PDB file of C-alpha atoms and ligand atoms in Angstrom:
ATOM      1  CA  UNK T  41      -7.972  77.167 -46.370  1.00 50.00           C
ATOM      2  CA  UNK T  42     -11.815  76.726 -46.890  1.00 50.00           C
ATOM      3  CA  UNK T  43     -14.004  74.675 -44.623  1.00 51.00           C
ATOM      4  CA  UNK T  44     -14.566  72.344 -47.975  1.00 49.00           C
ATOM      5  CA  UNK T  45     -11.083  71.152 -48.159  1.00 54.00           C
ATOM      6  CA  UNK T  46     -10.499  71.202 -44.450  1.00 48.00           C
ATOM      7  CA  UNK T  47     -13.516  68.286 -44.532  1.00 51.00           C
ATOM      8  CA  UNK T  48     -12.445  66.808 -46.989  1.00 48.00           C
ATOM      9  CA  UNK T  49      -8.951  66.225 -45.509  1.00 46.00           C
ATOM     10  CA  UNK T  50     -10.354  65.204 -42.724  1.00 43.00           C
ATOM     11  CA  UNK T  51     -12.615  62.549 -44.214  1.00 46.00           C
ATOM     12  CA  UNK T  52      -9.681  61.193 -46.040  1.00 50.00           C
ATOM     13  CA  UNK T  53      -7.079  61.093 -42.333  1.00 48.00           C
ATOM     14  CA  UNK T  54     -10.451  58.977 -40.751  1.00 43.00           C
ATOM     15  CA  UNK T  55     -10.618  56.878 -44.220  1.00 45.00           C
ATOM     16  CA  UNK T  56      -7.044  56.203 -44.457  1.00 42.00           C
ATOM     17  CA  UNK T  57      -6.647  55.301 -40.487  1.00 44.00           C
ATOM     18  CA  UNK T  58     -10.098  53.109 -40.335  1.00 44.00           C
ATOM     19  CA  UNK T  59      -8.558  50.746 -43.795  1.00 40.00           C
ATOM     20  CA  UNK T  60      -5.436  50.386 -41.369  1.00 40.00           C
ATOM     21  CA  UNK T  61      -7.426  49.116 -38.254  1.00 37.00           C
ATOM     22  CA  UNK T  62      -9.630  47.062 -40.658  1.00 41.00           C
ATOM     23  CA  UNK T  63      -6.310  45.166 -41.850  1.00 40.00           C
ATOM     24  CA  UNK T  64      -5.164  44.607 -38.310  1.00 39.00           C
ATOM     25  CA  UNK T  65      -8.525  43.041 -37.855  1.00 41.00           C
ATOM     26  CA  UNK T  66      -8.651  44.902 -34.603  1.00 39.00           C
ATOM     27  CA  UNK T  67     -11.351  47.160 -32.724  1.00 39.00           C
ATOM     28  CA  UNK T  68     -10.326  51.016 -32.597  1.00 37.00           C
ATOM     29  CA  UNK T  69     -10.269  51.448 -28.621  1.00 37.00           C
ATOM     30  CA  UNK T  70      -8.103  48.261 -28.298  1.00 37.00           C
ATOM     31  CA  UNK T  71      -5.124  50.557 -29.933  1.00 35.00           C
ATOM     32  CA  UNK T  72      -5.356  52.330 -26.779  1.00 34.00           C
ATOM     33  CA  UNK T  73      -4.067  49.849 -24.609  1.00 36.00           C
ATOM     34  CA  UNK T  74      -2.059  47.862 -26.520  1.00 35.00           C
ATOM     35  CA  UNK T  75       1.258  50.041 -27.683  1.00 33.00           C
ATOM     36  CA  UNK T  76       3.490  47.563 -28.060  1.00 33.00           C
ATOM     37  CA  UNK T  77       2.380  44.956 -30.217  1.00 31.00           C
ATOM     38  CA  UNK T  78       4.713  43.939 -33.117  1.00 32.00           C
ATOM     39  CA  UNK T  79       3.639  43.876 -36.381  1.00 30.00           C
ATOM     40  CA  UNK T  80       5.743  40.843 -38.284  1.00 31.00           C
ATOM     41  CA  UNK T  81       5.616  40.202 -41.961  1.00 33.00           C
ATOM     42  CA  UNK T  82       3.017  37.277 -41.464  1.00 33.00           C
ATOM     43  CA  UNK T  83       1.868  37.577 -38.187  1.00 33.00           C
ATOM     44  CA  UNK T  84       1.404  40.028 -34.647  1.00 33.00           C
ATOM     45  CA  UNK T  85       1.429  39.517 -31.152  1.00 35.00           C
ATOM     46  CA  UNK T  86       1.966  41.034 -27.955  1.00 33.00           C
ATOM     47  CA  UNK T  87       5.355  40.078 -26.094  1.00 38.00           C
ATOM     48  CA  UNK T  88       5.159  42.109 -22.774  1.00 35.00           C
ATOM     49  CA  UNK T  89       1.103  41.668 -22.323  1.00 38.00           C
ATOM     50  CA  UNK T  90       0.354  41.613 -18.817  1.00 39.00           C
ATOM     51  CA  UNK T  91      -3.043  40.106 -20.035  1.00 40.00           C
ATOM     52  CA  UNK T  92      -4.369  36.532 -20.158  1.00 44.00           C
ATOM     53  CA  UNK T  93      -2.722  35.263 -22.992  1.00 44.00           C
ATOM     54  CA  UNK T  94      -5.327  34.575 -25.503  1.00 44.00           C
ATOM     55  CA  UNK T  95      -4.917  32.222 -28.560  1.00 46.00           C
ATOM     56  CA  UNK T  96      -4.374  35.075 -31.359  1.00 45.00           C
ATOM     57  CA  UNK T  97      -4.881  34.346 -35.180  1.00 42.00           C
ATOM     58  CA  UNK T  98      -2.314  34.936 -37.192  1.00 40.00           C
ATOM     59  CA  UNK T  99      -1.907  34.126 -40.857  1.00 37.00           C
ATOM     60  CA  UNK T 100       1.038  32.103 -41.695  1.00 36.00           C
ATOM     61  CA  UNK T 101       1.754  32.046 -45.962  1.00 34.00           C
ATOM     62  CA  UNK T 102       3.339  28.778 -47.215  1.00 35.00           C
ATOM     63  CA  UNK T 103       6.272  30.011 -49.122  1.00 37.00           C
ATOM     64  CA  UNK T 104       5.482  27.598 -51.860  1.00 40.00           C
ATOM     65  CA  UNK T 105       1.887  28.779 -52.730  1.00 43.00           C
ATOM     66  CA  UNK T 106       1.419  32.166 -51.073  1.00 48.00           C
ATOM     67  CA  UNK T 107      -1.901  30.830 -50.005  1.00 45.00           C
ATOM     68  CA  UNK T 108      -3.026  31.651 -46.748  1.00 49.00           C
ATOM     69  CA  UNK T 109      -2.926  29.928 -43.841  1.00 52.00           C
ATOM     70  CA  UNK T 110      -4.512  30.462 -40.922  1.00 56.00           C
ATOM     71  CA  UNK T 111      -3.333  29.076 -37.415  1.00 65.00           C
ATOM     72  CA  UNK T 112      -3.993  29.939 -33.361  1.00 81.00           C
ATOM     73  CA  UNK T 113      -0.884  30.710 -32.146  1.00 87.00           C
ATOM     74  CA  UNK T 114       0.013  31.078 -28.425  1.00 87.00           C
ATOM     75  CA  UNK T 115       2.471  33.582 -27.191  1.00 94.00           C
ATOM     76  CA  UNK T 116       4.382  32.653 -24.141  1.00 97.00           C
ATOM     77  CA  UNK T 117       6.361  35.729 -22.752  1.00 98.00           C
ATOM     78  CA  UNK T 118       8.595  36.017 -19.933  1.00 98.00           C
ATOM     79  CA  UNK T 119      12.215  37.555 -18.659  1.00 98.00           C
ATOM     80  CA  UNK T 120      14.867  37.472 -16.502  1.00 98.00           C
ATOM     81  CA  UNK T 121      14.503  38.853 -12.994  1.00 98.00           C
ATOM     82  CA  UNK T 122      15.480  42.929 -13.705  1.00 98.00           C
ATOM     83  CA  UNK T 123      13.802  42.739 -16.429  1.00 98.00           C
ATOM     84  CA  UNK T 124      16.420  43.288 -18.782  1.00 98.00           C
ATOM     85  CA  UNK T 125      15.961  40.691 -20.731  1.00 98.00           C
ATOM     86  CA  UNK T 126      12.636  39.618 -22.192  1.00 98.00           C
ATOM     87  CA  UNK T 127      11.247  37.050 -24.665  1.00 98.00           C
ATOM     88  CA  UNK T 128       8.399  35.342 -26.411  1.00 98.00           C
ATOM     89  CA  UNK T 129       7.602  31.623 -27.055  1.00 98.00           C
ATOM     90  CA  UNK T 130       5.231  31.252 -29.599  1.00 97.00           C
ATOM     91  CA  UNK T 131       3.412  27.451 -30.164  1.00 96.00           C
ATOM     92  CA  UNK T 132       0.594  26.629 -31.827  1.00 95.00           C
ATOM     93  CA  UNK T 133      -0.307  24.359 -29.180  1.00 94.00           C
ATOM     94  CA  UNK T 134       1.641  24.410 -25.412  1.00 95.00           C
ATOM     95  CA  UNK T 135       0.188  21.313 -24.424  1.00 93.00           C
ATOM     96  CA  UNK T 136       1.615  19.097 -26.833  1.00 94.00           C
ATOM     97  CA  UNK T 137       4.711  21.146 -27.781  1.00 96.00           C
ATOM     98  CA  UNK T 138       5.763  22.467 -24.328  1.00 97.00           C
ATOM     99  CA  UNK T 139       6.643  20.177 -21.523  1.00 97.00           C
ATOM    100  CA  UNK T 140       7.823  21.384 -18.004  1.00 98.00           C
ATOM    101  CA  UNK T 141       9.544  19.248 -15.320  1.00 98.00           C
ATOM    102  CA  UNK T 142      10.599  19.811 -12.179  1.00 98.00           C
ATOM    103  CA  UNK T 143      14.250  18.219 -11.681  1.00 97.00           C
ATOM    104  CA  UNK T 144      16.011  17.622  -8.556  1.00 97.00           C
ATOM    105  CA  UNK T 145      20.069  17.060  -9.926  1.00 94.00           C
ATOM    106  CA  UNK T 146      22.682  18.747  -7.968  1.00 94.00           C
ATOM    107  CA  UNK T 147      23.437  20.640 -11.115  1.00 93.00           C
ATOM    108  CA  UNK T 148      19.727  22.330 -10.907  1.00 95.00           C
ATOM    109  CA  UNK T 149      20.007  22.924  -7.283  1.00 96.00           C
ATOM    110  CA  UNK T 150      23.330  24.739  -7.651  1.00 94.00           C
ATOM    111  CA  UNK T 151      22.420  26.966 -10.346  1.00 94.00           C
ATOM    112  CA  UNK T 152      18.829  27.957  -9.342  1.00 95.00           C
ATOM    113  CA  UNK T 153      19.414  27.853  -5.700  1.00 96.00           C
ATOM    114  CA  UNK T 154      16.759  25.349  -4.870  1.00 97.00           C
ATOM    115  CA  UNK T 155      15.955  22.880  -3.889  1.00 98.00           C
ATOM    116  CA  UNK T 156      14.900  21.633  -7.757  1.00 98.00           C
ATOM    117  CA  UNK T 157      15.056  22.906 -10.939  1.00 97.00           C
ATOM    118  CA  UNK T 158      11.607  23.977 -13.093  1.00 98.00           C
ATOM    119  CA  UNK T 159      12.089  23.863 -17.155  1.00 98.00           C
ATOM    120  CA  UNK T 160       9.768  23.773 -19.995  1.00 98.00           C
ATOM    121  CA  UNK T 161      11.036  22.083 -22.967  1.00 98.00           C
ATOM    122  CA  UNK T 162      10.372  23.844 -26.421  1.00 98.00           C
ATOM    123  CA  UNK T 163      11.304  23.580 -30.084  1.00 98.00           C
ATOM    124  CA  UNK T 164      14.230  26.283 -30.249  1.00 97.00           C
ATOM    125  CA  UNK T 165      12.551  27.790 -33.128  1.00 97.00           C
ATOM    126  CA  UNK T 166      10.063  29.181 -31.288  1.00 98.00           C
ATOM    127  CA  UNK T 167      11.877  31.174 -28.305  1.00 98.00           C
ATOM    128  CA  UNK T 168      12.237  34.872 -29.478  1.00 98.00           C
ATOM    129  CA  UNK T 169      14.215  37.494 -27.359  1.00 98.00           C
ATOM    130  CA  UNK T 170      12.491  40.471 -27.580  1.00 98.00           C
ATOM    131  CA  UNK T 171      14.710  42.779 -25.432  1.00 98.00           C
ATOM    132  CA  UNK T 172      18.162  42.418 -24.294  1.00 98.00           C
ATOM    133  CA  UNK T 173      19.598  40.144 -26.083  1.00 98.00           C
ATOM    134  CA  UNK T 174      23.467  42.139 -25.276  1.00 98.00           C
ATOM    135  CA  UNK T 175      22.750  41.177 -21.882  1.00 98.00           C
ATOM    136  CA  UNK T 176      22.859  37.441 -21.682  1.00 98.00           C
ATOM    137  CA  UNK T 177      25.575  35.849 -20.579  1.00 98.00           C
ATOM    138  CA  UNK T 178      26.298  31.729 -21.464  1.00 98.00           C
ATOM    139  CA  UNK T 179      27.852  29.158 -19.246  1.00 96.00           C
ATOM    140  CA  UNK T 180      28.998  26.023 -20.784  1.00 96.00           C
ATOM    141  CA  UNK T 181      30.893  23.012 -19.318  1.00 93.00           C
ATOM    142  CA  UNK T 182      30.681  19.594 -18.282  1.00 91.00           C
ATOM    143  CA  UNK T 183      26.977  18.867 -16.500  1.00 84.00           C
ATOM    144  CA  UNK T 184      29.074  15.769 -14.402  1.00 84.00           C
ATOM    145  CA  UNK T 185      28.468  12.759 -16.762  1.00 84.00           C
ATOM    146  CA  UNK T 186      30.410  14.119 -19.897  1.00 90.00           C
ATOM    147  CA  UNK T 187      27.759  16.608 -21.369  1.00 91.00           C
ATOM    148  CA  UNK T 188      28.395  19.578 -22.587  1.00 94.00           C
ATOM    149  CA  UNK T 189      25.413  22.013 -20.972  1.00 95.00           C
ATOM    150  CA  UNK T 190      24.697  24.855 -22.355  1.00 96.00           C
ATOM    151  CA  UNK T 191      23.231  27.717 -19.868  1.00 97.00           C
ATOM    152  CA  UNK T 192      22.116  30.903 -20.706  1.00 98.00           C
ATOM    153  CA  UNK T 193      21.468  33.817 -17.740  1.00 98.00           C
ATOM    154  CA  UNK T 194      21.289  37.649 -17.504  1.00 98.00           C
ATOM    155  CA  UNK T 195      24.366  39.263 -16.508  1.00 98.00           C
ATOM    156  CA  UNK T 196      23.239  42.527 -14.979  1.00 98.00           C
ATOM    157  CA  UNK T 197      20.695  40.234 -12.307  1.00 98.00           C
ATOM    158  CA  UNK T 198      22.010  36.914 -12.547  1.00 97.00           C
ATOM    159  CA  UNK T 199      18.710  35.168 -13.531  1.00 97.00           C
ATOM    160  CA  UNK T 200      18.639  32.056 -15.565  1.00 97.00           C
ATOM    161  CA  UNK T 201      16.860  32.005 -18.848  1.00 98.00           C
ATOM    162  CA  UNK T 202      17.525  28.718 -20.888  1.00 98.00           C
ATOM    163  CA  UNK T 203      19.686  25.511 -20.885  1.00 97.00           C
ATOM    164  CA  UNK T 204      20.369  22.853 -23.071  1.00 96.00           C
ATOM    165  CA  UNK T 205      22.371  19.891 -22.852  1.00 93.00           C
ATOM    166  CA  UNK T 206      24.843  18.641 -26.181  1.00 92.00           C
ATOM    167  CA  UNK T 207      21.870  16.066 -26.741  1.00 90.00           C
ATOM    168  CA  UNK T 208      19.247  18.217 -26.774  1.00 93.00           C
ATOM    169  CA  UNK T 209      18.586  18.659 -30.334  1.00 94.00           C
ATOM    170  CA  UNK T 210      16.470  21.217 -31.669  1.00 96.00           C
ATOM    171  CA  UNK T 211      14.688  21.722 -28.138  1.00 97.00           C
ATOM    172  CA  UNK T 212      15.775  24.317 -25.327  1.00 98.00           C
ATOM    173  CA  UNK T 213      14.303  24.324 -21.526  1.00 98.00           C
ATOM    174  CA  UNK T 214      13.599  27.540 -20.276  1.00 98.00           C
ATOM    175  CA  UNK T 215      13.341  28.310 -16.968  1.00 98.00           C
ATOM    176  CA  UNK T 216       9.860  27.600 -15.845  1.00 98.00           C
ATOM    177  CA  UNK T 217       9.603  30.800 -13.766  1.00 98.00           C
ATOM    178  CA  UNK T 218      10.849  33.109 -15.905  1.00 98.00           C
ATOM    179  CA  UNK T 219       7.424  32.818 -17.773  1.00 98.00           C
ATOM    180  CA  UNK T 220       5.159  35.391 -17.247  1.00 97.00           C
ATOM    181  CA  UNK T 221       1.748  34.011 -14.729  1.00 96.00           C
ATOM    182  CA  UNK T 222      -0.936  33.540 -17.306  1.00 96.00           C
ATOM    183  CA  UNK T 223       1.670  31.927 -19.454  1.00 97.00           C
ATOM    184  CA  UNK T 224       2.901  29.322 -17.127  1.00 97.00           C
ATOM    185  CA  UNK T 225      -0.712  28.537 -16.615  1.00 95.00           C
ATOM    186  CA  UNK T 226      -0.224  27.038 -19.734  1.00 95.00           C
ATOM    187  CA  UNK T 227       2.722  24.918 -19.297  1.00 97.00           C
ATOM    188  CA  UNK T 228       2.249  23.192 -15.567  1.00 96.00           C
ATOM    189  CA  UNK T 229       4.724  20.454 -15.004  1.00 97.00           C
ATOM    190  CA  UNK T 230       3.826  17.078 -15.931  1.00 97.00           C
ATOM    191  CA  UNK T 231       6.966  15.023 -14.201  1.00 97.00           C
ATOM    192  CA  UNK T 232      10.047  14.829 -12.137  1.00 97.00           C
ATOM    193  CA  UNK T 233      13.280  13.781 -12.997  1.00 97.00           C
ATOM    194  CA  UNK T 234      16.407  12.570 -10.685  1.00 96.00           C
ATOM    195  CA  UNK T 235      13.845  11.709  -7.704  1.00 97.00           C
ATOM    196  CA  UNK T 236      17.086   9.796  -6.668  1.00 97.00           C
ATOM    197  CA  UNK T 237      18.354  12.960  -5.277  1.00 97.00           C
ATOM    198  CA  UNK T 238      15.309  14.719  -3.936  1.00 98.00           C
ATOM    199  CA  UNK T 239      16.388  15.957  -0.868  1.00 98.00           C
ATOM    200  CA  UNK T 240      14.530  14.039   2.098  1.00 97.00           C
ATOM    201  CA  UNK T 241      11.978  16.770   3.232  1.00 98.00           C
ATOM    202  CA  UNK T 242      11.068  17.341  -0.518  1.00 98.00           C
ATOM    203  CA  UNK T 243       7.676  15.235  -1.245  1.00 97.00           C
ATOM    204  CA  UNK T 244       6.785  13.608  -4.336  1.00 97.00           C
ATOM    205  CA  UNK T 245       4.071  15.445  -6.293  1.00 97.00           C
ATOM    206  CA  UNK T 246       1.344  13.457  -6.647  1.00 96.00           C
ATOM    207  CA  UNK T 247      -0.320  13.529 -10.175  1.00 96.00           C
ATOM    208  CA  UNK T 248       2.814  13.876 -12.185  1.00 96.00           C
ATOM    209  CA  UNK T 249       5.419  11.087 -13.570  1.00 96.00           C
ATOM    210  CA  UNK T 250       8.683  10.061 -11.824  1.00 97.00           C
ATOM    211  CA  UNK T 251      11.955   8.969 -12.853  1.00 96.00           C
ATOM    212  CA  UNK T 252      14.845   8.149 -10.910  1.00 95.00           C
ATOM    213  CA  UNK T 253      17.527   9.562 -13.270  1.00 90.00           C
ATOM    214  CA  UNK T 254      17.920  11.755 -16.507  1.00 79.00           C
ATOM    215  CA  UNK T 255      15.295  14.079 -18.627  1.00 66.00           C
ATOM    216  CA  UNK T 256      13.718  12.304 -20.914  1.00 45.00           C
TER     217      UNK T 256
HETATM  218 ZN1   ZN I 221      18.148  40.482 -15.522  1.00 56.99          ZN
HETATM  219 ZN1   ZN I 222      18.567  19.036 -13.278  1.00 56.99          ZN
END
């Protein structure tokens, strides 16, 4: 093969791979760190980053006029304790559409161990599992006061992952901890619920809201 057409393939490998980076809208060298970001139909992001999670653009296209539309979405990963299981919240803004509270019922002390309970309260929409999704196991019954709740935990490590009580709606709380550190820097508590049955050495954390009984 001649040194021409050797070039010229060449040129056209760089030309071809530099229109692909230009679409992702992302520098060359950040390839090299980054292998496993998905690429969605309308949108990518990076579900096991170890990295501070910042707010990515991502183009969302109305389905009625194909027009672009472009939003900061946050993603919010996290998994169970092994590390079987992973996932991905993604909001367009946590501090309006997240809230975490720390709850002190018997029924979070049993199943977390603890003294309270930690949960962040999301849309359900936006909770993705990423990995392991063969590996949950569920847990529904009675929470006590004739609700169905609905709990969702890893079965190889036992970690919890979500609940949801029978009037939850279209919201899930996942397990505050489960979320990876820069993400639940995003998503600090804001209340407590059932203060009734803190137990007596537990203090009240000053700052947030407290209410005697039920999530809210
Ligand atoms: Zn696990
Ligand atoms: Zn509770």
């Amino acid at each position: 093969m001649s040194s021409t057409k050797i070039h010229y393939i060449l040129y056209r490998r760089l030309a071809i791979h530099h229109t692909t980076l230009n679409k992702l809208n992302r520098h060359p060298l950040s390839l090299l760190h980054d292998s496993q970001f998905n690429l969605c139909s309308n949108s990518y992001f990076y579900p096991y980053s170890p990295k501070p999670a910042a707010p990515l653009q991502t183009c969302a296209f109305s389905t009625t006029t194909n027009k672009p539309q472009h939003k900061t979405m946050t993603p919010l990963p996290g998994s169970c304790y092994c590390g079987s299981i992973k996932y991905t919240i993604t909001l367009e803004d946590p501090e309006t559409q997240a809230r975490t509270s720390i709850c002190h019922c018997g029924n979070c002390k049993k199943f977390t161990g603890g003294e309270h309970g930690i949960t962040t309260k999301i849309p359900k929409s936006a909770f993705e599992i990423t990995q392991g999704r063969d590996r949950i196991k569920v847990h529904e019954a009675d929470n006590g006061s004739g609700v169905v709740l609905h709990r969702e935990f890893c079965g190889t490590c036992g970690g919890p992952l979500l609940e949801y009580g029978a009037n939850a709606g279209d919201n899930i709380y996942v397990f505050y901890g489960t979320m990876e550190d820069h993400a639940r820097g995003q998503v600090e508590p804001k209340g407590e619920f059932f203060c009734k049955l803190r137990d007596p050495w537990m203090p009240e954390v000053e700052g947030m809201f407290q209410k005697q009984e039920i999530k809210q």
